Short mmCIF file of C-alpha atoms in Angstrom, two decimals:
data_model
loop_
_atom_site.label_atom_id
_atom_site.label_comp_id
_atom_site.label_asym_id
_atom_site.label_seq_id
_atom_site.Cartn_x
_atom_site.Cartn_y
_atom_site.Cartn_z
CA MET A 293 0.50 -0.21 -0.26
CA VAL A 294 2.89 1.97 1.04
CA SER A 295 4.90 1.57 -2.41
CA ALA A 296 1.96 2.29 -3.93
CA LEU A 297 1.80 5.51 -2.93
CA PHE A 298 4.77 6.64 -3.72
CA GLY A 299 3.91 5.64 -7.45
CA LEU A 300 1.19 7.82 -7.21
CA ILE A 301 3.69 10.81 -5.56
CA VAL A 302 5.74 10.06 -8.52
CA VAL A 303 2.81 10.42 -10.91
CA ALA A 304 1.38 14.04 -9.48
CA GLU A 305 5.46 15.43 -9.76
CA VAL A 306 5.61 14.47 -13.52
CA VAL A 307 2.63 16.69 -13.97
CA LEU A 308 4.37 19.07 -11.79
CA LEU A 309 7.66 18.11 -13.58
CA ALA A 310 5.58 18.90 -17.15
CA LEU A 311 3.55 22.20 -15.40
CA VAL A 312 7.10 23.38 -15.05
CA ILE A 313 8.70 22.61 -17.98
CA THR A 314 5.10 24.64 -19.78
CA LEU A 315 5.91 27.54 -18.00
CA ARG A 316 9.56 27.68 -18.38
CA ARG A 317 8.58 27.27 -22.97
CA ARG A 318 6.56 30.54 -21.53
CA ASP A 319 8.81 32.04 -19.41
CA PRO A 320 12.36 31.11 -19.68
CA ASP A 321 13.68 31.58 -16.08
CA TRP A 322 17.22 30.02 -14.13
CA THR A 323 14.76 30.12 -11.69
CA LEU A 324 12.87 27.40 -13.34
CA THR A 325 15.66 25.78 -14.36
CA LEU A 326 16.76 24.86 -11.12
CA LEU A 327 13.28 23.90 -10.26
CA VAL A 328 13.11 21.25 -12.64
CA LEU A 329 16.24 19.84 -11.76
CA VAL A 330 15.00 19.43 -8.04
CA ILE A 331 11.79 17.58 -9.45
CA LEU A 332 13.57 15.45 -11.58
CA ALA A 333 15.86 14.32 -8.46
CA LEU A 334 12.15 13.74 -6.44
CA ILE A 335 10.79 11.74 -8.80
CA TYR A 336 13.90 9.47 -9.05
CA ASP A 337 13.84 9.03 -5.57
CA ASN A 338 10.10 8.07 -4.89
CA ALA A 339 10.04 5.95 -8.04
CA ILE A 340 12.77 3.83 -6.70
CA VAL A 341 11.62 3.73 -3.42
CA ALA A 342 7.81 2.79 -5.35
CA LEU A 343 10.02 -0.24 -7.36
CA GLY A 344 12.44 -1.57 -4.24
CA SER A 345 8.94 -4.17 -3.00
CA THR A 346 9.14 -5.31 -6.96
CA LEU A 347 12.99 -5.33 -7.19
CA GLY A 348 13.67 -7.08 -3.68
CA PHE A 349 16.85 -6.57 -2.23
CA GLY A 350 19.94 -7.01 -4.31
CA ASP A 351 22.52 -5.47 -6.33
CA LEU A 352 20.45 -4.23 -8.62
CA LEU A 353 18.05 -2.20 -6.38
CA GLU A 354 20.97 -1.58 -4.02
CA ALA A 355 22.98 0.13 -7.49
CA LEU A 356 19.55 2.03 -8.16
CA SER A 357 19.56 3.20 -5.08
CA LEU A 358 23.17 5.44 -4.95
CA PRO A 359 21.79 7.58 -7.74
CA ARG A 360 18.75 8.90 -5.06
CA TYR A 361 21.69 10.14 -2.59
CA VAL A 362 24.14 11.88 -5.07
CA THR A 363 21.20 13.38 -6.77
CA HIS A 364 19.85 14.09 -3.35
CA ALA A 365 22.84 15.99 -1.96
CA LEU A 366 23.93 18.01 -5.42
CA LEU A 367 20.27 19.31 -6.45
CA VAL A 368 17.78 19.63 -3.59
CA PRO A 369 20.04 22.45 -2.14
CA LEU A 370 19.16 24.11 -5.35
CA LEU A 371 16.07 25.13 -3.40
CA ILE A 372 17.57 28.13 -1.63
CA MET A 373 18.18 29.60 -5.33
CA VAL A 374 14.71 28.55 -6.17
CA ALA A 375 13.56 30.95 -3.59
CA VAL A 376 15.88 33.93 -4.18
CA GLY A 377 14.35 33.62 -7.31
CA LEU A 378 10.70 34.03 -6.58
CA GLY A 379 11.99 36.30 -4.63
CA ARG A 380 13.26 38.16 -7.33
CA ARG A 381 10.14 38.09 -8.86
CA TYR A 382 8.17 39.74 -6.35
CA GLY A 383 11.18 42.26 -6.07
CA PHE A 384 13.06 41.35 -3.16
CA PHE A 385 17.11 40.67 -3.76
CA ALA A 386 17.64 43.36 -6.06
CA GLY A 387 21.27 43.22 -7.25
CA GLN A 388 24.08 41.03 -7.01
CA VAL A 389 25.09 41.01 -3.54
CA ALA A 390 22.25 38.66 -1.94
CA PRO A 391 22.03 36.02 -4.93
CA ALA A 392 26.02 35.52 -4.18
CA VAL A 393 25.25 35.00 -0.40
CA PHE A 394 22.73 32.79 -1.16
CA GLY A 395 24.80 31.33 -3.90
CA ALA A 396 27.58 31.02 -1.57
CA LEU A 397 25.56 29.40 1.54
CA THR A 398 23.98 27.08 -1.73
CA VAL A 399 27.86 25.58 -2.76
CA ALA A 400 28.31 24.88 0.80
CA LEU A 401 25.84 23.04 1.33
CA ILE A 402 26.19 20.80 -1.75
CA ALA A 403 29.75 20.37 -0.01
CA LEU A 404 27.89 19.17 3.26
CA GLY A 405 25.38 16.74 1.10
CA ALA A 406 28.22 15.59 -1.07
CA TRP A 407 30.50 14.27 2.12
CA ALA A 408 27.44 13.00 4.24
CA ASP A 409 25.47 11.55 1.12
CA ILE A 410 28.31 10.56 -1.15
CA VAL A 411 31.70 10.12 0.26
CA THR A 412 30.32 8.70 3.73
CA LEU A 413 27.82 6.53 1.70
CA GLU A 414 27.35 3.11 3.41
CA LEU A 415 23.93 1.40 1.81
CA GLU A 416 22.10 -0.49 4.08
CA PRO A 417 18.78 -2.34 3.11
CA THR A 418 15.52 -1.15 5.02
CA ARG A 419 12.14 -2.40 5.21
CA TYR A 420 9.12 -0.22 6.19
CA ALA A 421 5.26 -1.14 5.59
CA ASP A 422 5.44 -3.07 1.88
CA THR A 423 8.66 -0.85 0.85
CA LEU A 424 12.16 -1.83 0.24
CA ARG A 425 14.90 0.44 0.13
CA TYR A 426 18.43 1.35 1.27
CA THR A 427 19.39 3.98 3.24
CA ASN A 428 22.41 5.46 4.35
CA ALA A 429 23.59 3.61 7.55
CA ALA A 430 26.49 6.22 8.12
CA ALA A 431 23.86 9.30 8.45
CA ASN A 432 24.58 11.10 11.42
CA GLY A 433 21.73 13.76 12.70
CA PRO A 434 19.02 15.48 10.63
CA PRO A 435 19.88 16.60 7.08
CA ILE A 436 21.42 19.95 7.31
CA PRO A 437 21.22 20.95 3.96
CA ALA A 438 17.44 20.35 3.25
CA ILE A 439 16.71 21.96 6.32
CA ILE A 440 18.35 25.27 5.74
CA ALA A 441 16.51 25.07 2.21
CA ILE A 442 13.18 24.60 3.66
CA LEU A 443 14.10 27.50 6.38
CA VAL A 444 15.22 29.77 3.49
CA MET A 445 11.74 29.12 1.40
CA ILE A 446 9.99 29.99 4.52
CA GLY A 447 11.56 32.97 4.94
CA VAL A 448 10.89 34.41 1.54
CA GLY A 449 7.23 32.86 2.12
CA SER A 450 7.12 35.05 5.24
CA ALA A 451 7.96 37.96 3.13
CA LEU A 452 5.60 37.22 0.39
CA LEU A 453 2.79 37.17 2.20
CA ALA A 454 3.95 40.26 4.33
CA ARG A 455 4.32 42.26 0.96
CA ALA A 456 2.27 40.65 -1.65
CA ARG A 457 -0.48 39.13 0.60
CA TRP A 458 0.66 35.80 -1.22
CA PRO A 459 0.64 33.21 1.60
CA TRP A 460 0.96 29.86 -1.07
CA LEU A 461 5.01 29.67 -0.63
CA LEU A 462 4.75 30.10 2.61
CA VAL A 463 2.14 27.17 3.34
CA GLY A 464 4.27 25.07 1.46
CA GLY A 465 7.85 25.62 3.47
CA VAL A 466 6.00 25.41 6.90
CA ALA A 467 4.10 21.94 5.74
CA MET A 468 7.26 20.28 4.25
CA PHE A 469 9.08 21.54 7.42
CA ALA A 470 6.19 19.73 9.39
CA ALA A 471 6.71 16.49 7.34
CA ALA A 472 10.11 16.27 7.76
CA GLY A 473 10.35 16.27 10.93
CA ALA A 474 6.91 13.64 10.98
CA GLY A 475 8.77 11.88 7.90
CA ALA A 476 11.05 9.94 10.65
CA SER A 477 8.65 7.70 11.85
CA ILE A 478 6.27 7.75 8.76
CA LEU A 479 7.82 7.98 5.96
CA TRP A 480 5.79 9.52 3.16
CA LEU A 481 4.50 12.30 4.55
CA SER A 482 8.31 14.11 4.27
CA ASN A 483 7.80 12.50 0.59
CA LEU A 484 3.92 14.23 0.56
CA GLY A 485 5.94 17.44 2.40
CA GLU A 486 8.47 17.47 -0.45
CA LEU A 487 4.76 17.22 -3.15
CA ALA A 488 3.51 20.32 -1.15
CA LEU A 489 6.47 22.79 -1.60
CA ILE A 490 6.85 21.72 -5.36
CA LEU A 491 3.60 22.71 -6.05
CA THR A 492 3.30 26.11 -4.22
CA VAL A 493 6.72 26.91 -5.65
CA TRP A 494 5.04 26.22 -9.30
CA LEU A 495 2.19 28.09 -7.99
CA THR A 496 4.08 30.80 -6.94
CA ALA A 497 5.91 31.48 -10.33
CA SER A 498 3.27 30.60 -11.96
CA ARG A 499 1.71 33.65 -11.03
CA PRO A 500 1.60 36.88 -13.18
CA GLN A 501 5.13 38.51 -13.21
CA PRO A 502 3.97 41.26 -9.78
CA SER A 503 7.60 42.88 -9.52
CA ARG A 504 6.65 45.01 -11.95
CA SER A 505 4.21 47.16 -9.61
CA LEU A 506 6.48 46.41 -6.51
CA GLN A 507 9.20 49.01 -5.06
CA PRO A 508 12.82 46.74 -5.30
CA ALA A 509 13.15 45.81 -1.30
#
């Protein structure tokens, strides 16, 4: 049953991917390009978990599980720059200083994630409900890069609510933060939180450009 839920999440994320790509064709923007990369990583992650019980433990599932951690480490921190890009659409982060600072933070978090989920990765078989997957036995503590990326998204979402009366990015960030916390004991909740966050990011990006009517902050 849980494997089927992950399959449904994959379907929903594929739909969102198509919507983001369509939006990017109408409005070419590096923010949307980064968002596409993040969604691709999430689709792969959920697809491998969904297929785990079908494939069973073994060399194939273990080999397919490695890219889950590689893409998560390298791509999930890009959500920080997605948040910055959305903020710029609404008149925030004018100039080059703020993007440069957040860019440096993103690079640092990618390096941290690469150490935790690539360099020191130790895959071990894990069962949850009817799912079979390989987890990182060397994981120590919470996923700091993902947490910081979510907090940046919440910060930008709060700014958009206060200044543009647009609540949905904040809603998605808070939902993701809460789901990630609960996901330690209920695996699928964090994945649903990711879906909710990406949905609200797409909603925010697809809203007509408001920055023209706002003075830069």
